[in-house]
């Protein structure tokens, strides 16, 4: 073994605690890289089940690969910060030793090699352990995910086409090779900069410890001394003098803060979307009929043709409504839609200025609606028109950064609408009455909570062929009603369970609104398993840096503490100074991490609010948890390190 390798090996044995923390950082970073690679490999099997053709498979695989690459980049950056700190501390501790070696003929290359050999020895031990740990954690991540996927699959059976998603735990040599190479390169890169810095110092400067201590005069804010006393001034100066020692800890805590606040903010936003869309339907049963449609591009018209396969006659839907209403203690509301199949050109002068900002007057989407006979009778009574009339609802929902504004698109009456289908044929629909949303009974008002689905022209007709029809029921006995509703729908629309919507030409669904919320929640839980596992491991990697940096910093300053005690500072004063250092370190992490995290949550919210009317709210709970957690981590670590000074002799520490 070369002399440089022997020196590196002996250094690892002598400084066991620092070696353990650095090794732990390598193990955890390798493990999380291995988890990402394994989950990508295992998730490919699920992608194959979802994808119907090679083109879809490539698209879905790309969606899986992109977050994996982003995650790996974050892991590598965090790992370089943490692991590099361990080698930098090692190099700083050995500055005097390097000076002696240089004075007897050691070259810069040999000094660099000494530190690099440390990284190689640690990689030989840490990377294999990290690979094994990563495979173990990936296996249990897949098992936990499959547990939730089982419930998810059961719900999807009644809500969408037959689809079964399952993750097979797969060990691939390519994934292991990628994880090993990425980890090894990360460790080498982390050690290279401290090694080069140690090699550049001259022999005399190394022996004098020039690279170890900042001897420049340091100024602090006078308010720090007035507020926290003499110990506060010493703490502030210590942080400035040892800025490099705490940079890794601050960076690690900052990244953990950002990731945690972002994940919590997204989860909170999704929960608010659920409450907005399904909160009012709690305890309700949804029954839906949806006809299949084929979209084909018409080169002559330059439009997409929507060919509806099996539209439902609203008069048959009325009979179904009567059958469903016959169930004891059950209220039924129903409506049919024939949406996004027609467009209309309305003279610009007839449109309000607000709608012209959002829609083109030459291509306004038309939504044809049917209601139950009772609801239709109430509407024509309010409008004051005879049976058989068409009623135009004059409303349009605008989502302005999460705030809903309902406007009236038409400012003058219309007698008829010239509708154009995708094939270019024109259909004229007479308009017998126009109603504003304020004139409608509350239970007959359309849902305006999702402006993304809002269209400019909503025309209620007495009957027609609808592409979709939905019933909402509020029965006392939900299970019994669902079984009854299934028999009713099977009487009118017998369906082979093995047929897809494309094969049968239609789909019927019966489910509790609560089931849809559960479906979304399961999806959120599955995503949270990956996201929070990722954050926890990254935080553990950062903690190794925080604990190692603080404990090593306290140990290296033992002579400084001995001098302070020899001139009158008590052990309590030293503890107070170290506590203030931990508070200042935590505050710096929070001052960097929280503003960045809040800004990113706002930027993520912008595209979400363009679809759902959800106003931005600060993730106060996540911020509070971060503040408490960061202060607790640094304070406990500093107190534990300082407690070891109590039983040490001042003379032993000075000499």
XYZ file of C-alpha atoms in Angstrom:
655
model
C 0.000 0.000 0.000
C 1.283 3.464 -0.872
C 2.319 5.825 1.916
C -0.456 8.295 0.971
C -3.027 5.504 1.198
C -1.663 4.435 4.594
C -1.885 7.998 5.888
C -5.474 8.264 4.655
C -6.406 4.932 6.260
C -4.805 5.877 9.593
C -6.657 9.206 9.553
C -9.981 7.394 9.115
C -9.166 5.143 12.082
C -8.033 7.973 14.361
C -11.042 10.260 13.699
C -13.690 7.575 13.936
C -16.650 9.826 14.721
C -16.057 12.089 11.743
C -15.474 9.003 9.593
C -18.767 7.496 10.752
C -20.764 10.638 9.919
C -19.123 11.006 6.499
C -19.682 7.298 5.836
C -23.312 7.659 6.907
C -23.779 10.493 4.413
C -22.335 8.339 1.619
C -24.545 5.386 2.589
C -27.730 7.475 2.672
C -26.998 9.302 -0.591
C -26.219 5.989 -2.334
C -29.354 4.438 -0.858
C -31.675 7.166 -2.102
C -30.087 7.107 -5.581
C -30.598 3.330 -5.590
C -34.236 3.806 -4.527
C -34.868 6.221 -7.398
C -33.241 3.888 -9.953
C -35.127 0.849 -8.643
C -38.491 2.621 -8.599
C -37.971 3.755 -12.187
C -37.191 0.163 -13.185
C -40.133 -1.246 -11.227
C -42.475 1.484 -12.428
C -41.734 0.585 -16.041
C -43.855 -2.560 -15.610
C -46.822 -0.454 -14.525
C -46.282 1.840 -17.491
C -46.436 -1.170 -19.797
C -49.849 -2.064 -18.333
C -51.228 1.442 -18.846
C -49.768 2.107 -22.279
C -51.768 0.775 -25.170
C -49.058 1.088 -27.821
C -45.307 1.763 -28.048
C -45.860 5.494 -28.596
C -47.880 5.801 -25.385
C -45.310 3.673 -23.591
C -42.500 6.024 -24.568
C -44.517 9.063 -23.503
C -45.406 7.594 -20.105
C -41.862 6.362 -19.575
C -40.606 9.889 -20.267
C -43.026 11.222 -17.641
C -41.552 8.696 -15.209
C -37.956 9.453 -16.152
C -38.125 13.258 -15.908
C -38.907 13.420 -12.149
C -36.299 10.686 -11.589
C -33.612 12.809 -13.256
C -34.662 15.908 -11.306
C -34.630 13.908 -8.058
C -31.167 12.536 -8.805
C -29.813 16.031 -9.462
C -31.198 17.242 -6.116
C -29.691 14.204 -4.363
C -26.276 14.736 -5.947
C -26.243 18.456 -5.046
C -27.220 17.700 -1.444
C -24.693 14.861 -1.233
C -21.844 17.006 -2.575
C -22.640 19.694 0.014
C -22.736 17.206 2.882
C -19.921 14.817 1.933
C -17.611 17.628 0.836
C -18.050 19.156 4.278
C -16.714 15.962 5.881
C -13.587 15.954 3.736
C -13.103 19.684 4.231
C -13.187 19.229 8.016
C -10.727 16.352 7.676
C -8.374 18.474 5.583
C -8.609 21.401 8.021
C -7.812 19.152 10.971
C -4.680 17.936 9.183
C -3.324 21.256 7.905
C -0.379 21.127 10.285
C 0.282 17.501 9.351
C 0.278 18.424 5.667
C 2.750 21.238 6.391
C 5.155 18.814 8.051
C 4.823 16.392 5.122
C 5.534 19.190 2.650
C 8.579 20.267 4.635
C 10.105 16.804 4.206
C 9.399 16.644 0.465
C 5.734 15.720 -0.067
C 4.321 17.107 -3.314
C 0.956 18.731 -3.952
C -0.098 15.614 -5.837
C 0.678 13.413 -2.834
C -1.245 15.695 -0.461
C -4.213 15.610 -2.839
C -3.922 11.837 -3.115
C -4.037 11.485 0.685
C -7.478 13.098 0.859
C -8.686 11.339 -2.301
C -7.722 7.969 -0.865
C -10.012 8.725 2.060
C -12.885 9.134 -0.380
C -11.978 5.866 -2.130
C -11.798 3.889 1.133
C -15.101 5.330 2.332
C -16.708 4.590 -1.054
C -15.528 0.966 -0.915
C -17.429 0.542 2.353
C -20.326 3.018 2.016
C -21.501 2.414 -1.544
C -22.127 -1.379 -1.221
C -23.950 -0.815 2.079
C -25.954 2.001 0.455
C -26.897 -0.230 -2.483
C -28.174 -2.953 -0.135
C -30.026 -0.428 2.045
C -31.526 1.226 -1.051
C -32.806 -2.089 -2.412
C -34.306 -2.935 0.984
C -36.069 0.448 1.280
C -37.187 0.309 -2.374
C -38.720 -3.132 -1.761
C -40.803 -1.850 1.140
C -41.724 1.304 -0.754
C -43.115 -0.885 -3.555
C -45.007 -3.032 -1.019
C -46.553 0.010 0.675
C -47.454 1.485 -2.723
C -49.110 -1.765 -3.821
C -51.140 -1.770 -0.608
C -52.695 1.561 -1.595
C -52.880 0.574 -5.269
C -55.056 -2.397 -4.269
C -57.691 -0.029 -2.834
C -57.207 2.297 -5.792
C -57.827 -0.525 -8.268
C -60.994 -1.565 -6.441
C -62.367 1.965 -6.728
C -61.425 2.388 -10.381
C -63.367 -0.742 -11.302
C -66.638 1.120 -10.780
C -65.496 4.551 -11.913
C -63.512 4.074 -15.115
C -62.668 1.404 -17.604
C -61.141 -1.803 -16.304
C -57.614 -0.941 -15.268
C -55.272 -2.715 -12.896
C -52.011 -1.116 -11.774
C -49.415 -3.047 -9.841
C -45.713 -2.442 -9.239
C -43.373 -5.405 -9.530
C -40.199 -5.020 -7.482
C -37.394 -5.411 -10.020
C -33.649 -5.583 -9.422
C -31.808 -4.586 -12.584
C -28.043 -4.592 -12.960
C -28.251 -1.373 -14.980
C -29.965 0.387 -12.070
C -27.309 -0.877 -9.645
C -24.509 0.175 -11.997
C -25.992 3.671 -12.452
C -26.384 4.101 -8.681
C -22.821 2.905 -7.983
C -21.210 5.078 -10.651
C -23.251 8.161 -9.704
C -22.419 7.732 -6.019
C -18.720 7.101 -6.638
C -18.370 10.147 -8.891
C -20.266 12.224 -6.302
C -17.889 11.176 -3.503
C -14.781 11.796 -5.611
C -16.037 15.223 -6.651
C -16.890 16.049 -3.026
C -13.336 15.230 -1.892
C -11.510 16.874 -4.791
C -12.083 20.529 -3.851
C -10.951 20.216 -0.178
C -7.978 18.158 -1.352
C -6.888 20.784 -3.863
C -7.308 23.562 -1.305
C -5.095 21.726 1.216
C -2.454 21.008 -1.441
C -2.186 24.663 -2.528
C -1.039 25.933 0.892
C 2.681 26.341 1.372
C 4.515 24.283 3.999
C 5.090 27.244 6.369
C 1.470 28.444 6.097
C 0.194 24.916 6.764
C 2.369 24.553 9.871
C 1.194 27.946 11.128
C -2.433 26.922 10.459
C -3.175 29.825 8.145
C -5.831 27.889 6.291
C -7.478 26.795 9.499
C -8.306 30.014 11.295
C -9.472 33.382 10.027
C -7.318 35.890 11.903
C -8.853 39.000 10.345
C -10.686 41.440 12.544
C -14.392 40.646 12.477
C -17.110 43.162 13.166
C -20.597 42.316 14.351
C -23.777 44.308 14.716
C -23.753 46.184 18.070
C -27.405 45.227 18.579
C -26.362 41.583 18.930
C -24.245 42.431 21.982
C -26.952 44.624 23.494
C -29.633 41.979 23.071
C -27.684 38.784 23.820
C -24.739 40.137 25.796
C -21.062 39.295 25.507
C -21.853 35.662 24.661
C -23.955 36.810 21.723
C -21.084 38.875 20.330
C -18.726 35.900 20.611
C -21.304 33.633 18.938
C -21.771 36.032 16.015
C -18.011 36.375 15.546
C -17.541 32.622 15.718
C -20.095 32.043 12.963
C -18.425 34.627 10.731
C -14.940 33.288 11.457
C -16.018 29.687 10.822
C -18.343 30.481 7.944
C -17.133 27.492 5.941
C -17.828 25.099 8.813
C -21.495 26.079 8.960
C -22.133 26.601 5.251
C -22.849 22.907 4.651
C -25.232 22.732 7.612
C -27.108 25.850 6.510
C -27.322 24.572 2.915
C -28.569 21.128 3.985
C -31.222 22.572 6.288
C -32.281 25.090 3.622
C -32.861 22.381 1.000
C -34.821 20.249 3.484
C -36.993 23.266 4.408
C -37.734 24.052 0.762
C -38.705 20.475 -0.117
C -40.895 19.990 2.963
C -42.813 23.273 2.562
C -43.398 22.653 -1.163
C -44.717 19.112 -0.586
C -46.965 20.247 2.269
C -48.242 23.208 0.269
C -49.206 21.039 -2.714
C -50.987 18.528 -0.451
C -52.917 21.351 1.209
C -53.941 22.794 -2.180
C -55.216 19.430 -3.423
C -57.275 19.055 -0.252
C -58.899 22.438 -0.854
C -59.726 21.424 -4.442
C -61.448 18.307 -3.104
C -63.515 20.328 -0.642
C -64.510 22.785 -3.382
C -65.573 20.147 -5.914
C -67.006 17.396 -3.719
C -67.660 18.875 -0.296
C -71.315 19.622 -1.121
C -71.834 16.073 -2.448
C -70.920 14.267 0.753
C -73.397 11.409 1.259
C -74.604 11.563 -2.354
C -74.620 8.849 -5.002
C -73.630 9.661 -8.585
C -75.084 7.772 -11.555
C -73.637 8.644 -14.927
C -74.157 7.657 -18.528
C -71.408 8.614 -20.964
C -71.454 7.893 -24.660
C -68.230 7.131 -26.496
C -67.094 9.552 -29.143
C -64.451 9.443 -31.841
C -62.412 12.520 -32.645
C -61.172 12.895 -36.217
C -59.546 15.901 -37.812
C -61.435 17.271 -40.841
C -58.882 18.696 -43.249
C -61.591 20.564 -45.189
C -62.900 22.533 -42.234
C -59.696 22.481 -40.173
C -61.731 21.309 -37.172
C -61.966 18.187 -35.075
C -65.092 16.109 -35.719
C -66.699 14.552 -32.659
C -68.748 11.520 -33.637
C -70.948 10.468 -30.709
C -71.602 6.724 -30.834
C -74.598 6.108 -28.551
C -76.220 9.348 -27.349
C -78.982 8.940 -24.795
C -82.499 10.170 -25.537
C -83.485 12.578 -22.757
C -86.994 11.088 -22.759
C -85.521 7.703 -21.824
C -83.453 9.482 -19.186
C -86.692 10.933 -17.761
C -88.106 7.417 -17.407
C -84.929 6.367 -15.575
C -85.336 9.380 -13.291
C -88.869 8.234 -12.396
C -87.623 4.720 -11.664
C -84.816 6.015 -9.446
C -87.173 8.405 -7.638
C -89.376 5.461 -6.724
C -86.766 4.327 -4.200
C -87.890 5.166 -0.673
C -86.663 8.429 0.907
C -84.587 9.475 -2.077
C -84.270 12.833 -3.801
C -83.064 12.834 -7.438
C -81.667 15.663 -9.523
C -80.605 15.056 -13.120
C -79.421 16.766 -16.289
C -78.002 15.891 -19.687
C -75.244 17.570 -21.681
C -74.316 17.725 -25.319
C -71.189 19.848 -24.895
C -68.240 20.925 -27.036
C -69.803 19.645 -30.274
C -71.035 22.956 -31.670
C -69.731 26.489 -31.981
C -71.622 29.714 -32.632
C -70.688 33.083 -34.090
C -72.351 35.936 -32.206
C -72.175 39.548 -33.444
C -69.540 41.330 -31.416
C -71.821 44.231 -30.507
C -74.174 41.797 -28.755
C -71.445 40.519 -26.425
C -70.445 42.213 -23.189
C -66.927 43.712 -22.997
C -65.921 41.170 -20.317
C -66.639 38.086 -22.432
C -64.733 39.539 -25.381
C -61.584 39.494 -23.251
C -61.911 35.741 -22.709
C -63.611 34.305 -25.796
C -63.529 34.853 -29.539
C -66.964 36.025 -30.799
C -66.461 33.978 -33.979
C -66.141 30.639 -32.135
C -68.174 30.514 -28.935
C -68.676 27.018 -27.550
C -72.302 25.879 -27.260
C -73.508 23.577 -24.479
C -76.963 22.012 -25.016
C -78.617 20.955 -21.750
C -81.728 18.987 -20.801
C -83.285 18.844 -17.344
C -85.918 16.652 -15.761
C -89.559 17.478 -16.661
C -90.147 19.028 -13.206
C -87.006 21.188 -13.409
C -87.830 22.222 -16.959
C -91.380 23.188 -15.898
C -89.954 25.429 -13.155
C -87.547 27.074 -15.614
C -90.179 27.950 -18.198
C -92.390 29.273 -15.394
C -89.611 31.633 -14.267
C -88.917 32.635 -17.891
C -92.620 33.073 -18.670
C -92.551 30.987 -21.872
C -94.669 27.984 -22.973
C -93.609 24.344 -22.911
C -91.254 23.440 -25.758
C -89.295 26.694 -25.526
C -85.519 26.918 -25.556
C -83.998 28.918 -22.715
C -80.568 30.549 -22.873
C -78.696 30.838 -19.551
C -76.811 34.115 -19.673
C -73.804 33.432 -17.455
C -70.080 32.762 -17.775
C -67.578 31.947 -15.021
C -64.187 33.649 -15.030
C -61.314 32.430 -12.901
C -59.038 35.373 -12.143
C -56.091 33.928 -10.169
C -58.360 31.799 -8.029
C -61.219 34.314 -7.661
C -64.494 33.431 -9.410
C -66.372 36.152 -11.247
C -69.691 35.357 -12.926
C -70.571 37.678 -15.806
C -73.356 37.922 -18.396
C -71.841 37.272 -21.848
C -74.826 38.709 -23.778
C -75.873 42.320 -23.386
C -78.737 42.136 -25.941
C -81.416 39.524 -26.583
C -81.025 36.841 -29.241
C -83.837 35.303 -31.254
C -81.799 32.412 -32.646
C -78.323 30.893 -32.600
C -76.524 29.752 -35.731
C -74.560 26.694 -34.552
C -71.841 25.018 -36.620
C -70.752 21.438 -36.046
C -67.293 20.021 -36.747
C -68.330 18.982 -40.266
C -69.187 22.563 -41.118
C -72.984 22.119 -41.169
C -75.058 24.965 -39.746
C -77.964 24.304 -37.362
C -80.297 27.090 -36.287
C -81.681 26.914 -32.765
C -84.412 29.421 -31.776
C -84.056 31.190 -28.408
C -87.365 31.890 -26.658
C -86.067 33.310 -23.370
C -82.843 34.441 -21.705
C -82.279 34.006 -17.972
C -79.493 35.468 -15.842
C -78.114 33.261 -13.103
C -79.600 35.517 -10.401
C -83.095 34.781 -11.763
C -82.712 31.016 -11.345
C -83.810 29.098 -8.246
C -80.744 28.185 -6.201
C -81.089 24.415 -6.732
C -81.298 24.924 -10.523
C -78.202 27.068 -10.840
C -75.306 25.474 -12.702
C -72.095 24.706 -10.867
C -69.730 27.645 -11.358
C -66.907 26.375 -9.168
C -64.797 25.186 -12.100
C -64.513 27.917 -14.734
C -62.292 25.630 -16.829
C -65.502 23.834 -17.833
C -67.448 27.043 -18.402
C -68.824 27.783 -21.865
C -70.334 30.982 -23.207
C -73.604 29.616 -24.643
C -75.709 27.331 -22.401
C -78.998 26.447 -24.079
C -81.662 24.443 -22.227
C -83.944 22.471 -24.557
C -87.066 20.426 -23.671
C -85.567 17.172 -24.930
C -82.846 15.857 -27.208
C -80.103 13.295 -27.676
C -77.366 13.897 -25.117
C -73.843 12.562 -25.042
C -73.796 12.495 -21.211
C -76.471 12.286 -18.564
C -76.018 12.362 -14.816
C -78.190 11.709 -11.780
C -77.407 12.780 -8.215
C -79.261 10.959 -5.442
C -79.317 11.479 -1.670
C -80.788 8.208 -0.335
C -81.075 7.234 3.308
C -79.786 3.722 2.597
C -76.847 4.174 0.222
C -75.830 0.491 -0.324
C -79.412 -0.586 -1.026
C -79.982 2.319 -3.404
C -76.761 1.594 -5.311
C -77.847 -2.012 -5.833
C -81.288 -0.824 -6.961
C -79.777 1.773 -9.317
C -77.568 -0.910 -10.856
C -80.613 -3.015 -11.756
C -82.346 0.041 -13.255
C -79.372 0.934 -15.440
C -78.901 -2.697 -16.507
C -82.529 -2.826 -17.627
C -81.972 0.064 -20.011
C -78.286 -0.391 -20.844
C -77.156 -4.006 -20.484
C -73.370 -4.053 -20.548
C -70.818 -6.822 -20.676
C -68.358 -6.083 -17.844
C -65.468 -7.156 -20.069
C -66.267 -4.517 -22.706
C -64.482 -1.194 -22.660
C -66.294 2.061 -23.386
C -64.930 1.989 -26.941
C -66.280 -1.542 -27.512
C -69.704 -0.998 -25.945
C -70.114 2.565 -27.196
C -71.140 3.840 -23.761
C -70.335 3.574 -20.076
C -72.544 3.580 -16.989
C -71.141 4.321 -13.564
C -72.666 4.228 -10.079
C -70.563 5.418 -7.184
C -70.653 7.418 -4.008
C -69.254 10.909 -4.258
C -67.215 9.916 -1.220
C -65.596 7.181 -3.317
C -64.322 9.751 -5.773
C -62.791 11.697 -2.889
C -61.228 8.458 -1.645
C -59.876 7.824 -5.121
C -58.194 11.220 -5.157
C -56.952 10.762 -1.594
C -55.375 7.412 -2.442
C -53.604 9.028 -5.361
C -52.357 11.757 -3.026
C -51.232 9.167 -0.460
C -49.305 7.196 -3.083
C -47.584 10.356 -4.281
C -46.915 11.344 -0.656
C -45.230 7.991 0.022
C -42.638 8.812 -2.636
C -42.320 12.525 -1.908
C -42.041 12.362 1.880
C -39.748 9.317 1.772
C -37.523 11.340 -0.533
C -37.616 14.323 1.823
C -36.979 12.225 4.955
C -33.870 10.569 3.517
C -32.546 13.870 2.178
C -33.142 15.394 5.606
C -31.241 12.520 7.232
C -28.357 13.173 4.854
C -28.435 16.816 5.892
C -28.598 15.898 9.580
C -25.360 13.940 9.291
C -23.737 17.162 8.113
C -25.358 19.270 10.837
C -24.398 16.884 13.650
C -20.900 16.278 12.291
C -20.216 19.978 11.712
C -21.458 21.155 15.100
C -19.793 18.370 17.112
C -16.502 18.714 15.206
C -16.613 22.494 15.558
C -17.051 22.214 19.332
C -14.214 19.674 19.586
C -11.819 21.775 17.467
C -12.552 24.848 19.627
C -11.789 23.148 22.938
C -8.616 25.226 23.363
C -10.603 28.391 22.659
C -13.134 27.444 25.343
C -10.303 26.691 27.781
C -8.852 30.173 27.256
C -12.282 31.760 27.775
C -12.789 29.814 30.997
C -9.308 30.719 32.216
C -10.194 34.433 31.982
C -13.450 34.034 33.896
C -16.168 32.728 31.561
C -18.240 30.043 33.267
C -19.405 26.763 31.769
C -22.904 28.243 31.693
C -21.620 31.171 29.638
C -20.050 28.798 27.107
C -23.316 26.860 26.881
C -25.190 30.129 26.365
C -22.766 31.136 23.599
C -23.141 27.770 21.834
C -26.921 27.933 22.148
C -26.873 31.351 20.509
C -24.688 29.941 17.718
C -27.274 27.203 17.094
C -30.068 29.781 17.060
C -28.203 32.010 14.599
C -27.378 29.022 12.363
C -31.036 27.962 12.393
C -32.239 31.490 11.736
C -29.962 31.781 8.716
C -31.319 28.516 7.291
C -34.884 29.698 7.804
C -34.176 33.150 6.352
C -32.927 31.475 3.171
C -35.221 28.461 3.008
C -38.648 29.880 3.905
C -38.756 32.765 1.380
C -37.554 30.481 -1.416
C -40.054 27.767 -0.424
C -42.954 30.231 -0.207
C -42.039 31.742 -3.578
C -41.918 28.288 -5.183
C -45.279 27.287 -3.674
C -46.768 30.472 -5.134
C -45.272 29.776 -8.574
C -46.623 26.202 -8.437
C -50.009 27.571 -7.413
C -50.289 29.866 -10.453
C -50.991 27.132 -13.068
C -53.264 25.339 -10.578
C -55.313 28.486 -9.941
C -55.744 28.964 -13.690
C -57.780 25.730 -13.721
C -59.336 25.643 -10.244
C -60.607 28.742 -8.426
C -58.329 28.321 -5.430
C -56.732 31.412 -3.929
C -53.183 31.173 -2.662
C -52.708 30.529 1.033
C -49.439 30.434 2.888
C -48.654 26.908 4.193
C -48.518 28.128 7.788
C -48.589 24.664 9.325
C -45.596 23.488 7.281
C -43.721 26.715 8.062
C -44.398 26.269 11.783
C -43.167 22.673 11.682
C -40.002 23.739 9.854
C -39.236 26.490 12.347
C -39.722 24.180 15.335
C -37.833 21.281 13.744
C -34.787 23.292 12.632
C -34.333 25.008 15.984
C -34.785 21.705 17.822
C -32.202 19.871 15.684
C -29.449 22.450 16.009
C -30.143 23.193 19.679
C -30.119 19.523 20.760
C -26.954 18.803 18.767
C -25.143 21.816 20.202
C -26.197 21.022 23.776
C -25.081 17.402 23.434
C -21.686 18.463 22.077
C -21.229 21.121 24.768
C -22.109 18.709 27.588
C -18.839 16.874 26.983
C -16.857 19.957 27.998
C -18.134 19.843 31.601
C -15.888 16.990 32.724
C -12.776 18.040 30.790
C -9.907 19.861 32.486
C -9.063 23.384 31.290
C -5.348 22.549 31.379
C -5.826 19.385 29.303
C -7.759 21.336 26.678
C -5.222 24.173 26.525
C -2.284 21.879 26.058
